Amino acid sequence: MDAAQLKQVESLCETLYTGASSTSEDGKPITRADAQARLLSLQSSADYIPQCQYILDQSNSQYARLVASNSLTELITIHWNNFTVPQRIDIRNYVLGYLANQGPSLQDFVTVSLIKLVCRITKLGWFDDPAHRDLADDVTKFLQATVDHCILGLKILNQLVDELNIPTSGRTLTQHRKTSVSFRDVCLFKVLQLGLTTLKQLQTRAISANPQQESILGEQSLSLVVRCLNFDFIGTNPDESSEDVGTIQAPTSWRTVLQDPATTELLFDFYAKTDPPRSSKAMEAVILLSSIRRSLFPTDKDRAAFLGRLISGIRELLSNQTGLQHQDNYHQFCRLLGRLKANYQLSELVKAEGYLDWLDLAASFTVQSIRNWQYSTNSIHYLLALWGRLVAAVPYVRPETGARGHVQQLEKQVLLVVETYIESMLGSVETVLRSDGALDDPLLDEGSLKEQLDRLPVICRFQYGPIANILIQKFDPLLNTYRELMSHLGNSATDTAPQDVQNRVAIVEGQLTWLTYIVGTIVGGHSWSAAHMGDGEETIDASLSRRTLQLAQGIDFRLTSSNGAGRADPQLECAMLYYFQNFRRVYMFMWDQVSGSSGSLGGSVVGMMAAKLDSAPSTKQKVYQRMFEHLGMGDHTAVANLIVTKMGNNLKYWPDENDIIGKTLELLHDMAGGYSSSKLLLTLETVRFLAMHHTEDHFPFLSVLANARHRTTFHATLTRLLLSPAGEDKLGVTFEQFLEPIVNTMKQLESLSASDLRSENCRRPLVGVFRDLRGITASLHNRRTYGLLFDILHPNHLSLLNKVADVWHDQPEVVISLLRFLHEFCHNKANRVNFDQSSPNGILLFRATSDVITAYGRRVLATPVPSTTGLDIYKVRYKGMGLALNVMNSALSGNYVCFGVFQLYNDPALDSALDVTLQMALSVPLDDIVAYPKLSKAFYGFVENLFRSHKRTVMALDTSVFMQLMTAVHEGLQSSDATLSSLCANTIDHLATFYFSENGKDKTEVHNFNKHLSSQPNLFSGLTQTLFNLLLFGPPQNHWAVMRPMLSLMLASETSFSSYKDHLLSSQTPENQAKLNEALTNLLADVNRSLDSANRDRFTQKLTAFRVTARSFLTL
């Protein structure tokens, strides 16, 4: 590279990063994309390494240095085996020297990139030479030089820990762990000590730096300590998305530092004397320190002393409220409190000095946090987790252990915390309303709300009686006020009332929403295990549930009497559904055991067991019955009817509220899915009504186009109930009667001419019919029930599908509903599409499917591809095509059709469907297939099906079309998606197996394939090369997929394998050639010329060993 080329590179970098205009040699302007493409060429070959070094040495442009540094990192990672050990050390020393000389003057982004390069070389060469393992010692020189060099040194150490902790793509997990473990044993402790030493020097003012430098040094040192403690010591790959720290498995050799009081003191001191982000990092380090494994401490006394120091530090911070005014500090401190009990047993905490004092301060802090909920929404659940963990451990600690009266103190504080929580959340409703949109409503933050509600049951049940009294004292006056307001409003809608009344209603409904959520989560926390069943807790559940159910009745009465005008707040309705869901889970699973219905089982074994249960109720049954007696709202059937009636009215009167409809149907679906609750539903009048009147006239939500998805769920649930044992008898409706409204709609639509069928009035009925049928079909799980639907639809009604596909092909909404139903109808799940041996139904089903796909495909292919920019081509065109391919995949692989029959009787159904589907598939550009994941899975699934079962059709294609398919397979084979590469590998395996087993036979398919091969002789060699390159140089997630076709491909074309072997050997050094020859000899030893499964398995094992061996020395 010369000065002119360097100037050109700098110009391209300016264009890429700043958008500055530049021109190419021929005077044309260069866009950012062009600049990026040109600069990426620096990463294409190891030959560009000298050019990158030249740019670093000669250029003054920070952007050019960044590009050179990034390119070097990429080149060294990819071409690692191309360098000798001395060359690797030279490059590393060059970059370290460059950082030492130029580092302080470089921009941060360049420094970070160069540091990453040094650390990547160190990681990849860790076992090559001791010099790589001495990087921490080399960096010590940086720490002892100027302050700027010290900052650089800390940045290098931070990146080094990250690099050695996080797997690099392209390297196996085994290689990563081997390097990571060695780094942990040789270097990591030294790095931790360097971080702590720098902190001590900052604390004692041993480093003379300006305030800004001090701040950076502190932040980098604390980050280093956090990274060292967060290291994956034992290869557990912790979930980084989780905020909850696991146990820190620090090595025993770290004991002296971690156990040293000075370490804890140093971190607490840093927290107290600095501002975020340093103080919050210091607190994060304390959290990690508090999570160290128990066995690190030699004795319980040492561990107790360590805990004592932690509790003492926390008490001091709480007493002085140190740094808690900062949001970051506050959040980390809440995490520390939540973490403390997770890592220490309550029996250890109560013995710690000052435990009671700590408990009081923690309670005061929690109370203060909850009262200021608007600043701490995301942190409250950590504090609730602390109290939950404390109370959950009480049964396992003797009352006389540790501090006197600790249980009574905990009871007192828990009561205070819960009471504050209830009052604050109720108070938040008015605060949010008065803020006029300035404050976020905590009820709308679903994530945070769920976190808090999940923690409450354990805490509340610790002092259930007193806490329930608090809830009742809040609930009763609110319920009375709400009744008064509702009687005042009468049947008119809330928003027609004066503004002050509307505000009062909003506040009361908001507060009732909170109480309903809280009661719902507490009732849902009831435990049926003997160890946790509190004596008499079911009566408290009943007392709270009675009020919630009375509220539900009140809301429902107003809703029905006003014919849907007097609706409550949607949030309150959602809270009610949450309560129902929890009540269902806990108190609706024993209906069949305590109801008299089991007597009808007569003299069967089940009947005798049921009679035995009736004669001597178990403890669970007694608790269950006591609950409903105390509830005072009738037996379980009456309560279930109340709940289901409320759900029915939700479906009737909330048609436009998607959230309420969705949650109501989810609850109904869950109830229908439970063994006992589904039996209970069958006895209810409301469910009978739903089964008999599942039409838009009775349930307007079905007519809202946005609810089309919910129609499917609704009908799937009702069908599940109807087809359950004795379902038709109990609901008083047969399957045919249930389908009658849908069949009638289909008859009306069938009677229309093609032009009338295309009218806009038919859109909604068509979408509705197909959505409903899809839901019904999804609930058919056996041969009998599937046969019922098939007999109803065939032969009279399946012709409608064909007509709709023809006239509505260009309207995604209609055609996608149709294709989704057809996909479900063709899908042979649980072998349900299984007709009698003499039945033609399988063939008739395929014919009907073929008609629909052919009609749709021909119309789509005749329609020009939309060229309008901004139009969603996937929704308009590709989504339907993908679904059509999926329908064919289900039909072709369903195993219910003997496809040879079609050719035998000259029936064009199969050939037409395959021909049109293939044309559709090939009409989509390959780039678009790859761009849309659902489309690509459907496409490659179809191609795999063709090569597996329809080779006659594939081989009969024109060579150009056949090669278009193979090009697509070749491309898909290299996909990063394991499913796609697996489908493509299977396709190649089918092809190679066919050629190996059939070649030389006088068959039309073989002659056709030989014709393709003669015009494209490199087909097998290209596939062999790609497969072996993927195996040897590709990402590890793909190698299992690509192994399957290798044996069949090698046997089908031995010359292809030989030529690849020669090519690979010629690209290696003489030393590597000998190693490679030996590896290939081992690979081919004991492999027979057959494709039986034992031989395939043996060869696959050998391929794995070959891959590991070859990757250790091969150069690209």
Tab-separated table of N, CA and C in Angstrom, residues 380-485:
chain	number	residue	atom	x	y	z
A	380	ILE	N	-39.290	-2.807	43.513
A	380	ILE	CA	-40.108	-3.301	44.641
A	380	ILE	C	-40.089	-4.826	44.716
A	381	HIS	N	-40.097	-5.494	43.553
A	381	HIS	CA	-40.201	-6.959	43.612
A	381	HIS	C	-38.964	-7.605	44.238
A	382	TYR	N	-37.790	-6.922	44.179
A	382	TYR	CA	-36.610	-7.462	44.874
A	382	TYR	C	-36.832	-7.442	46.388
A	383	LEU	N	-37.417	-6.338	46.864
A	383	LEU	CA	-37.678	-6.219	48.302
A	383	LEU	C	-38.741	-7.229	48.730
A	384	LEU	N	-39.776	-7.379	47.915
A	384	LEU	CA	-40.800	-8.380	48.248
A	384	LEU	C	-40.188	-9.786	48.239
A	385	ALA	N	-39.219	-10.013	47.337
A	385	ALA	CA	-38.542	-11.320	47.283
A	385	ALA	C	-37.813	-11.585	48.592
A	386	LEU	N	-37.180	-10.543	49.166
A	386	LEU	CA	-36.482	-10.697	50.446
A	386	LEU	C	-37.463	-11.157	51.526
A	387	TRP	N	-38.601	-10.476	51.644
A	387	TRP	CA	-39.569	-10.835	52.690
A	387	TRP	C	-40.174	-12.207	52.421
A	388	GLY	N	-40.386	-12.514	51.154
A	388	GLY	CA	-40.913	-13.843	50.798
A	388	GLY	C	-39.957	-14.949	51.213
A	389	ARG	N	-38.663	-14.722	50.968
A	389	ARG	CA	-37.664	-15.745	51.322
A	389	ARG	C	-37.504	-15.859	52.837
A	390	LEU	N	-37.602	-14.734	53.521
A	390	LEU	CA	-37.487	-14.768	54.991
A	390	LEU	C	-38.626	-15.581	55.608
A	391	VAL	N	-39.869	-15.269	55.186
A	391	VAL	CA	-41.006	-15.947	55.837
A	391	VAL	C	-41.093	-17.414	55.410
A	392	ALA	N	-40.649	-17.726	54.181
A	392	ALA	CA	-40.713	-19.121	53.725
A	392	ALA	C	-39.794	-20.014	54.545
A	393	ALA	N	-38.743	-19.399	55.139
A	393	ALA	CA	-37.759	-20.194	55.893
A	393	ALA	C	-38.121	-20.339	57.366
A	394	VAL	N	-39.115	-19.584	57.856
A	394	VAL	CA	-39.439	-19.600	59.302
A	394	VAL	C	-39.735	-21.006	59.830
A	395	PRO	N	-40.525	-21.844	59.111
A	395	PRO	CA	-40.820	-23.175	59.671
A	395	PRO	C	-39.583	-24.033	59.907
A	396	TYR	N	-38.470	-23.680	59.244
A	396	TYR	CA	-37.274	-24.523	59.348
A	396	TYR	C	-36.280	-24.006	60.407
A	397	VAL	N	-36.686	-22.984	61.154
A	397	VAL	CA	-35.789	-22.421	62.176
A	397	VAL	C	-36.463	-22.542	63.543
A	398	ARG	N	-35.730	-23.034	64.513
A	398	ARG	CA	-36.298	-23.122	65.862
A	398	ARG	C	-36.457	-21.722	66.448
A	399	PRO	N	-37.575	-21.480	67.112
A	399	PRO	CA	-37.815	-20.125	67.649
A	399	PRO	C	-36.724	-19.660	68.612
A	400	GLU	N	-36.086	-20.628	69.326
A	400	GLU	CA	-35.067	-20.214	70.316
A	400	GLU	C	-33.707	-19.936	69.684
A	401	THR	N	-33.556	-20.246	68.357
A	401	THR	CA	-32.268	-19.997	67.683
A	401	THR	C	-32.048	-18.494	67.529
A	402	GLY	N	-30.789	-18.071	67.781
A	402	GLY	CA	-30.409	-16.680	67.493
A	402	GLY	C	-31.095	-15.659	68.386
A	403	ALA	N	-31.360	-14.485	67.777
A	403	ALA	CA	-31.896	-13.339	68.531
A	403	ALA	C	-33.251	-13.687	69.161
A	404	ARG	N	-33.464	-13.233	70.380
A	404	ARG	CA	-34.709	-13.528	71.097
A	404	ARG	C	-35.899	-12.842	70.401
A	405	GLY	N	-36.950	-13.605	70.215
A	405	GLY	CA	-38.189	-13.034	69.659
A	405	GLY	C	-38.100	-12.655	68.191
A	406	HIS	N	-37.196	-13.312	67.446
A	406	HIS	CA	-37.021	-12.916	66.038
A	406	HIS	C	-38.265	-13.230	65.199
A	407	VAL	N	-39.000	-14.313	65.545
A	407	VAL	CA	-40.192	-14.665	64.756
A	407	VAL	C	-41.274	-13.595	64.942
A	408	GLN	N	-41.486	-13.193	66.209
A	408	GLN	CA	-42.505	-12.163	66.500
A	408	GLN	C	-42.152	-10.849	65.798
A	409	GLN	N	-40.853	-10.527	65.801
A	409	GLN	CA	-40.401	-9.298	65.141
A	409	GLN	C	-40.668	-9.375	63.642
A	410	LEU	N	-40.398	-10.552	63.052
A	410	LEU	CA	-40.624	-10.738	61.617
A	410	LEU	C	-42.117	-10.622	61.308
A	411	GLU	N	-42.957	-11.223	62.160
A	411	GLU	CA	-44.416	-11.138	61.955
A	411	GLU	C	-44.874	-9.680	61.950
A	412	LYS	N	-44.332	-8.924	62.895
A	412	LYS	CA	-44.703	-7.506	63.023
A	412	LYS	C	-44.305	-6.719	61.772
A	413	GLN	N	-43.061	-6.969	61.308
A	413	GLN	CA	-42.549	-6.207	60.162
A	413	GLN	C	-43.259	-6.612	58.866
A	414	VAL	N	-43.556	-7.911	58.724
A	414	VAL	CA	-44.252	-8.380	57.521
A	414	VAL	C	-45.622	-7.728	57.434
A	415	LEU	N	-46.298	-7.657	58.583
A	415	LEU	CA	-47.621	-7.031	58.622
A	415	LEU	C	-47.533	-5.568	58.184
A	416	LEU	N	-46.484	-4.892	58.667
A	416	LEU	CA	-46.282	-3.481	58.321
A	416	LEU	C	-46.021	-3.334	56.813
A	417	VAL	N	-45.153	-4.216	56.266
A	417	VAL	CA	-44.794	-4.140	54.843
A	417	VAL	C	-46.023	-4.372	53.971
A	418	VAL	N	-46.799	-5.416	54.285
A	418	VAL	CA	-47.962	-5.750	53.449
A	418	VAL	C	-49.023	-4.662	53.554
A	419	GLU	N	-49.242	-4.156	54.773
A	419	GLU	CA	-50.246	-3.100	54.949
A	419	GLU	C	-49.854	-1.862	54.142
A	420	THR	N	-48.562	-1.525	54.195
A	420	THR	CA	-48.081	-0.365	53.418
A	420	THR	C	-48.268	-0.603	51.923
A	421	TYR	N	-47.965	-1.837	51.487
A	421	TYR	CA	-48.103	-2.163	50.066
A	421	TYR	C	-49.554	-1.975	49.621
A	422	ILE	N	-50.478	-2.516	50.403
A	422	ILE	CA	-51.902	-2.417	50.038
A	422	ILE	C	-52.334	-0.952	49.992
A	423	GLU	N	-51.978	-0.194	51.054
A	423	GLU	CA	-52.401	1.216	51.119
A	423	GLU	C	-51.781	2.044	49.986
A	424	SER	N	-50.487	1.774	49.711
A	424	SER	CA	-49.799	2.562	48.668
A	424	SER	C	-50.362	2.282	47.296
A	425	MET	N	-50.635	1.006	47.025
A	425	MET	CA	-51.174	0.664	45.699
A	425	MET	C	-52.587	1.228	45.521
A	426	LEU	N	-53.386	1.192	46.598
A	426	LEU	CA	-54.722	1.788	46.524
A	426	LEU	C	-54.612	3.298	46.339
A	427	GLY	N	-53.655	3.892	47.048
A	427	GLY	CA	-53.445	5.347	46.933
A	427	GLY	C	-52.908	5.752	45.578
A	428	SER	N	-52.189	4.817	44.917
A	428	SER	CA	-51.588	5.153	43.612
A	428	SER	C	-52.659	5.487	42.567
A	429	VAL	N	-53.870	4.918	42.730
A	429	VAL	CA	-54.929	5.123	41.733
A	429	VAL	C	-55.266	6.610	41.622
A	430	GLU	N	-55.499	7.229	42.786
A	430	GLU	CA	-55.862	8.655	42.782
A	430	GLU	C	-54.680	9.511	42.335
A	431	THR	N	-53.463	9.133	42.796
A	431	THR	CA	-52.263	9.893	42.415
A	431	THR	C	-52.094	9.915	40.904
A	432	VAL	N	-52.271	8.749	40.264
A	432	VAL	CA	-52.120	8.653	38.802
A	432	VAL	C	-53.202	9.479	38.111
A	433	LEU	N	-54.434	9.401	38.627
A	433	LEU	CA	-55.551	10.137	38.020
A	433	LEU	C	-55.307	11.642	38.099
A	434	ARG	N	-54.839	12.117	39.276
A	434	ARG	CA	-54.601	13.559	39.475
A	434	ARG	C	-53.405	14.056	38.649
A	435	SER	N	-52.471	13.114	38.323
A	435	SER	CA	-51.258	13.559	37.599
A	435	SER	C	-51.564	13.904	36.146
A	436	ASP	N	-52.757	13.528	35.676
A	436	ASP	CA	-53.191	13.870	34.323
A	436	ASP	C	-52.195	13.379	33.262
A	437	GLY	N	-51.780	12.120	33.422
A	437	GLY	CA	-50.901	11.504	32.418
A	437	GLY	C	-49.426	11.651	32.681
A	438	ALA	N	-49.050	12.436	33.692
A	438	ALA	CA	-47.614	12.646	33.967
A	438	ALA	C	-46.981	11.398	34.575
A	439	LEU	N	-47.781	10.614	35.321
A	439	LEU	CA	-47.257	9.394	35.963
A	439	LEU	C	-47.766	8.161	35.233
A	440	ASP	N	-46.895	7.145	35.130
A	440	ASP	CA	-47.326	5.868	34.548
A	440	ASP	C	-48.144	5.095	35.568
A	441	ASP	N	-49.223	4.482	35.094
A	441	ASP	CA	-50.068	3.687	35.988
A	441	ASP	C	-49.410	2.325	36.213
A	442	PRO	N	-49.087	1.979	37.483
A	442	PRO	CA	-48.431	0.684	37.725
A	442	PRO	C	-49.291	-0.506	37.298
A	443	LEU	N	-50.612	-0.298	37.192
A	443	LEU	CA	-51.480	-1.393	36.738
A	443	LEU	C	-51.246	-1.727	35.264
A	444	LEU	N	-50.704	-0.757	34.515
A	444	LEU	CA	-50.492	-0.971	33.079
A	444	LEU	C	-49.125	-1.582	32.777
A	445	ASP	N	-48.245	-1.598	33.800
A	445	ASP	CA	-46.917	-2.192	33.613
A	445	ASP	C	-47.017	-3.686	33.929
A	446	GLU	N	-47.390	-4.475	32.924
A	446	GLU	CA	-47.709	-5.891	33.169
A	446	GLU	C	-46.545	-6.672	33.747
A	447	GLY	N	-45.340	-6.416	33.244
A	447	GLY	CA	-44.164	-7.161	33.714
A	447	GLY	C	-43.931	-6.952	35.197
A	448	SER	N	-43.904	-5.668	35.605
A	448	SER	CA	-43.639	-5.330	37.003
A	448	SER	C	-44.779	-5.813	37.902
A	449	LEU	N	-46.008	-5.654	37.424
A	449	LEU	CA	-47.183	-6.084	38.203
A	449	LEU	C	-47.115	-7.592	38.460
A	450	LYS	N	-46.769	-8.358	37.432
A	450	LYS	CA	-46.699	-9.820	37.591
A	450	LYS	C	-45.606	-10.202	38.582
A	451	GLU	N	-44.446	-9.533	38.477
A	451	GLU	CA	-43.337	-9.812	39.404
A	451	GLU	C	-43.785	-9.616	40.851
A	452	GLN	N	-44.488	-8.498	41.097
A	452	GLN	CA	-44.931	-8.199	42.462
A	452	GLN	C	-45.990	-9.193	42.936
A	453	LEU	N	-46.959	-9.478	42.072
A	453	LEU	CA	-48.039	-10.395	42.463
A	453	LEU	C	-47.496	-11.801	42.732
A	454	ASP	N	-46.472	-12.203	41.984
A	454	ASP	CA	-45.895	-13.540	42.205
A	454	ASP	C	-45.261	-13.675	43.586
A	455	ARG	N	-44.778	-12.553	44.142
A	455	ARG	CA	-44.099	-12.602	45.451
A	455	ARG	C	-45.084	-12.559	46.627
A	456	LEU	N	-46.289	-12.043	46.385
A	456	LEU	CA	-47.208	-11.755	47.508
A	456	LEU	C	-47.756	-12.970	48.263
A	457	PRO	N	-48.163	-14.087	47.588
A	457	PRO	CA	-48.833	-15.157	48.326
A	457	PRO	C	-48.060	-15.672	49.533
A	458	VAL	N	-46.762	-15.931	49.362
A	458	VAL	CA	-45.956	-16.477	50.462
A	458	VAL	C	-45.931	-15.500	51.637
A	459	ILE	N	-45.745	-14.203	51.312
A	459	ILE	CA	-45.642	-13.194	52.381
A	459	ILE	C	-46.978	-13.073	53.103
A	460	CYS	N	-48.069	-12.966	52.344
A	460	CYS	CA	-49.382	-12.724	52.955
A	460	CYS	C	-49.855	-13.921	53.781
A	461	ARG	N	-49.547	-15.124	53.339
A	461	ARG	CA	-50.016	-16.308	54.064
A	461	ARG	C	-49.235	-16.539	55.355
A	462	PHE	N	-48.130	-15.821	55.536
A	462	PHE	CA	-47.373	-15.918	56.787
A	462	PHE	C	-48.175	-15.323	57.948
A	463	GLN	N	-48.894	-14.262	57.654
A	463	GLN	CA	-49.765	-13.614	58.650
A	463	GLN	C	-51.142	-13.480	58.015
A	464	TYR	N	-51.719	-14.629	57.624
A	464	TYR	CA	-52.891	-14.594	56.754
A	464	TYR	C	-54.098	-13.946	57.418
A	465	GLY	N	-54.347	-14.310	58.686
A	465	GLY	CA	-55.524	-13.764	59.384
A	465	GLY	C	-55.521	-12.243	59.437
A	466	PRO	N	-54.477	-11.644	60.036
A	466	PRO	CA	-54.424	-10.172	60.131
A	466	PRO	C	-54.418	-9.481	58.755
A	467	ILE	N	-53.690	-10.080	57.789
A	467	ILE	CA	-53.602	-9.446	56.456
A	467	ILE	C	-54.956	-9.521	55.757
A	468	ALA	N	-55.646	-10.670	55.918
A	468	ALA	CA	-56.982	-10.799	55.323
A	468	ALA	C	-57.932	-9.763	55.929
A	469	ASN	N	-57.796	-9.514	57.238
A	469	ASN	CA	-58.645	-8.489	57.894
A	469	ASN	C	-58.393	-7.112	57.297
A	470	ILE	N	-57.109	-6.807	57.038
A	470	ILE	CA	-56.775	-5.507	56.414
A	470	ILE	C	-57.468	-5.418	55.051
A	471	LEU	N	-57.378	-6.507	54.266
A	471	LEU	CA	-57.983	-6.506	52.932
A	471	LEU	C	-59.499	-6.346	53.018
A	472	ILE	N	-60.106	-7.052	53.997
A	472	ILE	CA	-61.571	-6.985	54.140
A	472	ILE	C	-61.998	-5.583	54.558
A	473	GLN	N	-61.214	-4.964	55.467
A	473	GLN	CA	-61.534	-3.598	55.916
A	473	GLN	C	-61.450	-2.598	54.755
A	474	LYS	N	-60.591	-2.892	53.800
A	474	LYS	CA	-60.498	-2.018	52.620
A	474	LYS	C	-61.605	-2.357	51.616
A	475	PHE	N	-61.858	-3.678	51.479
A	475	PHE	CA	-62.762	-4.166	50.435
A	475	PHE	C	-64.219	-3.766	50.705
A	476	ASP	N	-64.683	-3.995	51.950
A	476	ASP	CA	-66.113	-3.799	52.253
A	476	ASP	C	-66.592	-2.375	51.991
A	477	PRO	N	-65.900	-1.335	52.547
A	477	PRO	CA	-66.370	0.039	52.275
A	477	PRO	C	-66.335	0.371	50.777
A	478	LEU	N	-65.281	-0.103	50.082
A	478	LEU	CA	-65.183	0.174	48.644
A	478	LEU	C	-66.332	-0.491	47.888
A	479	LEU	N	-66.664	-1.726	48.288
A	479	LEU	CA	-67.745	-2.457	47.638
A	479	LEU	C	-69.077	-1.736	47.837
A	480	ASN	N	-69.287	-1.234	49.067
A	480	ASN	CA	-70.533	-0.486	49.360
A	480	ASN	C	-70.587	0.815	48.553
A	481	THR	N	-69.452	1.535	48.549
A	481	THR	CA	-69.384	2.793	47.773
A	481	THR	C	-69.670	2.520	46.301
A	482	TYR	N	-69.077	1.437	45.787
A	482	TYR	CA	-69.248	1.096	44.375
A	482	TYR	C	-70.710	0.779	44.071
A	483	ARG	N	-71.357	0.038	44.984
A	483	ARG	CA	-72.787	-0.278	44.791
A	483	ARG	C	-73.632	0.988	44.754
A	484	GLU	N	-73.304	1.920	45.678
A	484	GLU	CA	-74.055	3.198	45.706
A	484	GLU	C	-73.874	3.952	44.390
A	485	LEU	N	-72.608	4.018	43.935
A	485	LEU	CA	-72.323	4.725	42.686
A	485	LEU	C	-73.053	4.067	41.512
